[in-house]
PDB file of C-alpha atoms in Angstrom:
ATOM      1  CA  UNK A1185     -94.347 -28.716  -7.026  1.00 86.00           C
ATOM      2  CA  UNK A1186     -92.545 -26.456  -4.605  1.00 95.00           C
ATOM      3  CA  UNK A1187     -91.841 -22.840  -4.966  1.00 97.00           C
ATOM      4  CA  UNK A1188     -89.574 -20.624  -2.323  1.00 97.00           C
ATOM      5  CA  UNK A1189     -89.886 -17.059  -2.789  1.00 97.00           C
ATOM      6  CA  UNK A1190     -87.249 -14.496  -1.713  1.00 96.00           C
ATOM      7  CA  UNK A1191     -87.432 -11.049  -0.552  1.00 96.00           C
ATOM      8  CA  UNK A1192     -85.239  -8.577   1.154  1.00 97.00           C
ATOM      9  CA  UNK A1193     -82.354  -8.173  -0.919  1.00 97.00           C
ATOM     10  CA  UNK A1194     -80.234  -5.045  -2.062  1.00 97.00           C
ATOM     11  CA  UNK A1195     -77.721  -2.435  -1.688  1.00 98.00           C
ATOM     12  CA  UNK A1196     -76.247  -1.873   1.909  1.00 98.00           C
ATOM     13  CA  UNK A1197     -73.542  -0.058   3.063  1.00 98.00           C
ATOM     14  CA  UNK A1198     -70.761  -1.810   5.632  1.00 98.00           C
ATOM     15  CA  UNK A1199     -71.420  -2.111   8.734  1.00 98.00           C
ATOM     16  CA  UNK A1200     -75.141  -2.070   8.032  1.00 98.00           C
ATOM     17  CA  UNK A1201     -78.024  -4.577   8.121  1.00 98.00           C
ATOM     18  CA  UNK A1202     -80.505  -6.282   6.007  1.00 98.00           C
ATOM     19  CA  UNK A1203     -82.882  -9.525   6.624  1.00 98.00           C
ATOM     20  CA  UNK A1204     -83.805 -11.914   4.273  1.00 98.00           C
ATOM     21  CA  UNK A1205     -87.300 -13.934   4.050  1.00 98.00           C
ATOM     22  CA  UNK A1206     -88.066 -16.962   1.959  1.00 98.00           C
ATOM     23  CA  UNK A1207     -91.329 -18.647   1.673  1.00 97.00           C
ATOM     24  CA  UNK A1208     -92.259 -21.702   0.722  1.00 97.00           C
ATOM     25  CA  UNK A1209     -95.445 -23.026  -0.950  1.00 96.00           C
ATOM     26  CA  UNK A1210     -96.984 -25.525  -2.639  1.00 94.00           C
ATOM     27  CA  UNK A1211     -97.700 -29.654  -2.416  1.00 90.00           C
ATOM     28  CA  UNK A1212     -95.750 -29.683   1.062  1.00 93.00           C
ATOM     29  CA  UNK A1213     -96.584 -32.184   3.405  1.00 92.00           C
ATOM     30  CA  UNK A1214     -93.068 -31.342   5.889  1.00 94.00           C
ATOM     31  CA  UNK A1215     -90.037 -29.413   5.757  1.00 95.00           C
ATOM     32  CA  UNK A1216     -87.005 -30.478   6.977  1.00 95.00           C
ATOM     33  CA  UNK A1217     -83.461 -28.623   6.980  1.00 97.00           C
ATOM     34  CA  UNK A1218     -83.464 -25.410   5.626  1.00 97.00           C
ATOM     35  CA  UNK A1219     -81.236 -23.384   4.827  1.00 98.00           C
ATOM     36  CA  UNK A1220     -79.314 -19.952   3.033  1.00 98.00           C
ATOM     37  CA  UNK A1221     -76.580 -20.341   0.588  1.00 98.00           C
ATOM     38  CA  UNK A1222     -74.528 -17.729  -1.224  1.00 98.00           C
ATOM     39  CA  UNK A1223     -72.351 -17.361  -4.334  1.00 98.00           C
ATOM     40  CA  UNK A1224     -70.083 -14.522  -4.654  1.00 97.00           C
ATOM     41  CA  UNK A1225     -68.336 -13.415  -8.503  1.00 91.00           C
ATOM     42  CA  UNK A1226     -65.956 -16.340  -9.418  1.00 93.00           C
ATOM     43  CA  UNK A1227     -66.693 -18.450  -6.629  1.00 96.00           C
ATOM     44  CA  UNK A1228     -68.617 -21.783  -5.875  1.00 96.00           C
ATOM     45  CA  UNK A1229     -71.838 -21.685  -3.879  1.00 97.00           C
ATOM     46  CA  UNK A1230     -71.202 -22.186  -0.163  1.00 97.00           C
ATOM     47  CA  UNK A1231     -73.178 -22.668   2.843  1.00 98.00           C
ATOM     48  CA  UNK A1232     -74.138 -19.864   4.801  1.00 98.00           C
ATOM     49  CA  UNK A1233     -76.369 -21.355   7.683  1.00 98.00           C
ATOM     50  CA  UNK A1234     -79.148 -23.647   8.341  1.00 98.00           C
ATOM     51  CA  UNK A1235     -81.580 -24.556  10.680  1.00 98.00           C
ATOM     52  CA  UNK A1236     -83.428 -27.850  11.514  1.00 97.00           C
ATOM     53  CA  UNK A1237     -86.949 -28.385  11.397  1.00 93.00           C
ATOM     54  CA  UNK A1238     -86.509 -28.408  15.595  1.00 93.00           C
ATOM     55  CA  UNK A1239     -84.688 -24.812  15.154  1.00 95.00           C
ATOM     56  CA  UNK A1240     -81.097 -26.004  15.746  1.00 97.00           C
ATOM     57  CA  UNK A1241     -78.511 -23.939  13.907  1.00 98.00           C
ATOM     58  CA  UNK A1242     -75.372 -24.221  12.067  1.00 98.00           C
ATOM     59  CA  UNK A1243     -73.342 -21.137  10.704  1.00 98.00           C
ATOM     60  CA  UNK A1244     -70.063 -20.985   8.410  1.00 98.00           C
ATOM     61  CA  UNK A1245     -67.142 -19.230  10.520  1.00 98.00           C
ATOM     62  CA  UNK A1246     -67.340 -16.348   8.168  1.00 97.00           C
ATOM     63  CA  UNK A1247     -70.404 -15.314   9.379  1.00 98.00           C
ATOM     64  CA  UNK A1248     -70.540 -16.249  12.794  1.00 98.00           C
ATOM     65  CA  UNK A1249     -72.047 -13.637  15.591  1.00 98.00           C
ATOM     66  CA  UNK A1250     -72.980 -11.670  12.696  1.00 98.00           C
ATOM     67  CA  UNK A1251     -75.734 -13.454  10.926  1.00 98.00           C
ATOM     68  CA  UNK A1252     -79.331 -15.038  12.413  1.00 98.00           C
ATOM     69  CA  UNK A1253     -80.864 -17.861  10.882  1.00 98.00           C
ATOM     70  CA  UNK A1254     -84.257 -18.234  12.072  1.00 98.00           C
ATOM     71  CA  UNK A1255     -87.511 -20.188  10.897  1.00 97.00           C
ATOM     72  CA  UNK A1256     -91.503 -20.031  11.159  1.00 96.00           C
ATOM     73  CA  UNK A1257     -92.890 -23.769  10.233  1.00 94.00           C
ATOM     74  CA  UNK A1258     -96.569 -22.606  10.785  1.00 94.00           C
ATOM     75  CA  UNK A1259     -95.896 -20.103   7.936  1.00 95.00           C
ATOM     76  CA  UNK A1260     -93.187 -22.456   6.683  1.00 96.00           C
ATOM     77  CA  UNK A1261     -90.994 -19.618   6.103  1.00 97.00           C
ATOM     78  CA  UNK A1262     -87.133 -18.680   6.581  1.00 98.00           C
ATOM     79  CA  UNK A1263     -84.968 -15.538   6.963  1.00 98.00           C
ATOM     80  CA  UNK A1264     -81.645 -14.178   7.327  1.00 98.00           C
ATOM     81  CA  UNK A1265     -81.125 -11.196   9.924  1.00 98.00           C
ATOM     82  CA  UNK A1266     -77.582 -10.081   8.711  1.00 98.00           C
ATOM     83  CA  UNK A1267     -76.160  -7.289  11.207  1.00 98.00           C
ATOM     84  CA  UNK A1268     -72.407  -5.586  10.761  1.00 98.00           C
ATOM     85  CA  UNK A1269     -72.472  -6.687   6.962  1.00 98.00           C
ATOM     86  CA  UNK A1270     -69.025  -6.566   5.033  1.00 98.00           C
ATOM     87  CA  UNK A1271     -68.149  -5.943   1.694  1.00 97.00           C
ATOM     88  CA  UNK A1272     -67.162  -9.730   1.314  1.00 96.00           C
ATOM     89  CA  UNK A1273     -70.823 -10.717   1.907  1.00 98.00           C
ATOM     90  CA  UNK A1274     -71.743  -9.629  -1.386  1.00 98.00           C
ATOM     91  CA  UNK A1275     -73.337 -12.168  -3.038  1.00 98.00           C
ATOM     92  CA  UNK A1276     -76.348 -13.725  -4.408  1.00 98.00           C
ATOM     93  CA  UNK A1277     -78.133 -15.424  -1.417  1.00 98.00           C
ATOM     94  CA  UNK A1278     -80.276 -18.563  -2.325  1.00 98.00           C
ATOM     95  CA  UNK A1279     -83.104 -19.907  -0.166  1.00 98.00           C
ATOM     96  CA  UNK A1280     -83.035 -23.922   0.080  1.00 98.00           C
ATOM     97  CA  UNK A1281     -85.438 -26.310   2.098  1.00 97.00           C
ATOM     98  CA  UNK A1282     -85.058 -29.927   2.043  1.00 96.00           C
ATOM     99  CA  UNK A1283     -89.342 -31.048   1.862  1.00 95.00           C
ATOM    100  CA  UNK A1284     -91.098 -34.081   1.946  1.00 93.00           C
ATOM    101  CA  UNK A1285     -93.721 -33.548  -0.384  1.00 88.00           C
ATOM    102  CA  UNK A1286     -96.207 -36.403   0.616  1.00 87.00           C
ATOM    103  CA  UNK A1287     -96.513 -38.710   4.048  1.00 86.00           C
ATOM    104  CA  UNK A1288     -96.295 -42.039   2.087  1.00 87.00           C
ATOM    105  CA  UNK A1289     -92.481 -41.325   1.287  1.00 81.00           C
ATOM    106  CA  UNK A1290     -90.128 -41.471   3.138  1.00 82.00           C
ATOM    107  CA  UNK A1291     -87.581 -38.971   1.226  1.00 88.00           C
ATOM    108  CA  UNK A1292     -86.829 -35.051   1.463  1.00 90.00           C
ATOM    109  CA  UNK A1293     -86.070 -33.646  -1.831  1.00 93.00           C
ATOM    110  CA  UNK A1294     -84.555 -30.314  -2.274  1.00 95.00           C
ATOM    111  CA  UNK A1295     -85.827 -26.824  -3.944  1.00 97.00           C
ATOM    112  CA  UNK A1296     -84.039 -23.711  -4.215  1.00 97.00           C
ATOM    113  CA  UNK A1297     -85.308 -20.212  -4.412  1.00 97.00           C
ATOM    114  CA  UNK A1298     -84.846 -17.645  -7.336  1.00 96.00           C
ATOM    115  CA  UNK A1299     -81.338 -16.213  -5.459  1.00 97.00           C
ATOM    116  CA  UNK A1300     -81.533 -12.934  -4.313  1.00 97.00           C
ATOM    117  CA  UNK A1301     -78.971  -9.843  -4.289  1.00 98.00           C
ATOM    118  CA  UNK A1302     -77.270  -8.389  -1.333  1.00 98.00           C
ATOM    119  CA  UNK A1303     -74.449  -6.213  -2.263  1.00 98.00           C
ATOM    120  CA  UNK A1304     -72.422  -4.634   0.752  1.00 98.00           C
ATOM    121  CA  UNK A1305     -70.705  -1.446  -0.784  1.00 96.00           C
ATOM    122  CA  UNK A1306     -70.077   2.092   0.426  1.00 92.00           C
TER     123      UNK A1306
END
């Protein structure tokens, strides 16, 4: 099995900052795309960024020159650096990695973290 453990969450005011971390353990043999994921109140779960196992990244418009998606494989971990934060970034932020879990196959399956809270709010 696969766990990914979050950290970093809370209560922020605008304009303010706050990085995420999420690390992964267990039977891993490789981890592919990974990537963060919120859902705000009474909406669907959308993509915020992710990063390739090479380190090339992908971020939705909303958050754009604001957010940092960055990656450690030797300590196969992830985080968030999320500068000039905005009340519409409240959410709860979930940690995802796509892993192969043994050399032999050929497939990434994906695991999800435990979600995490960051509520922007003056």
């Amino acid at each position: 099995q696969v766990q990914l453990v979050e950290s970093g969450g809370g209560l922020v005011q605008p304009g303010g900052s706050l990085r995420l971390s999420c690390a992964a353990s267990g039977s891993i043999w490789s981890i592919n795309d990974m990537g963060w994921y919120r859902q705000a109140p009474g909406k669907q779960r959308e993509l915020v960024a992710v990063i390739t196992s090479r380190g090339s990244t992908s971020y939705a418009d909303s958050v754009k020159g604001r957010f940092t998606i960055s990656r450690d494989n030797a300590k196969k971990t992830l985080s968030l650096q999320m500068n000039s934060l905005k009340p519409e970034d409240t959410a709860v932020y979930y940690c995802n990695a796509e892993v192969r879990v043994a050399s032999w196959r050929n497939m990434a399956e994906d695991y999800w973290g435990q979600g995490t809270q960051v509520t922007v709010s003056s």
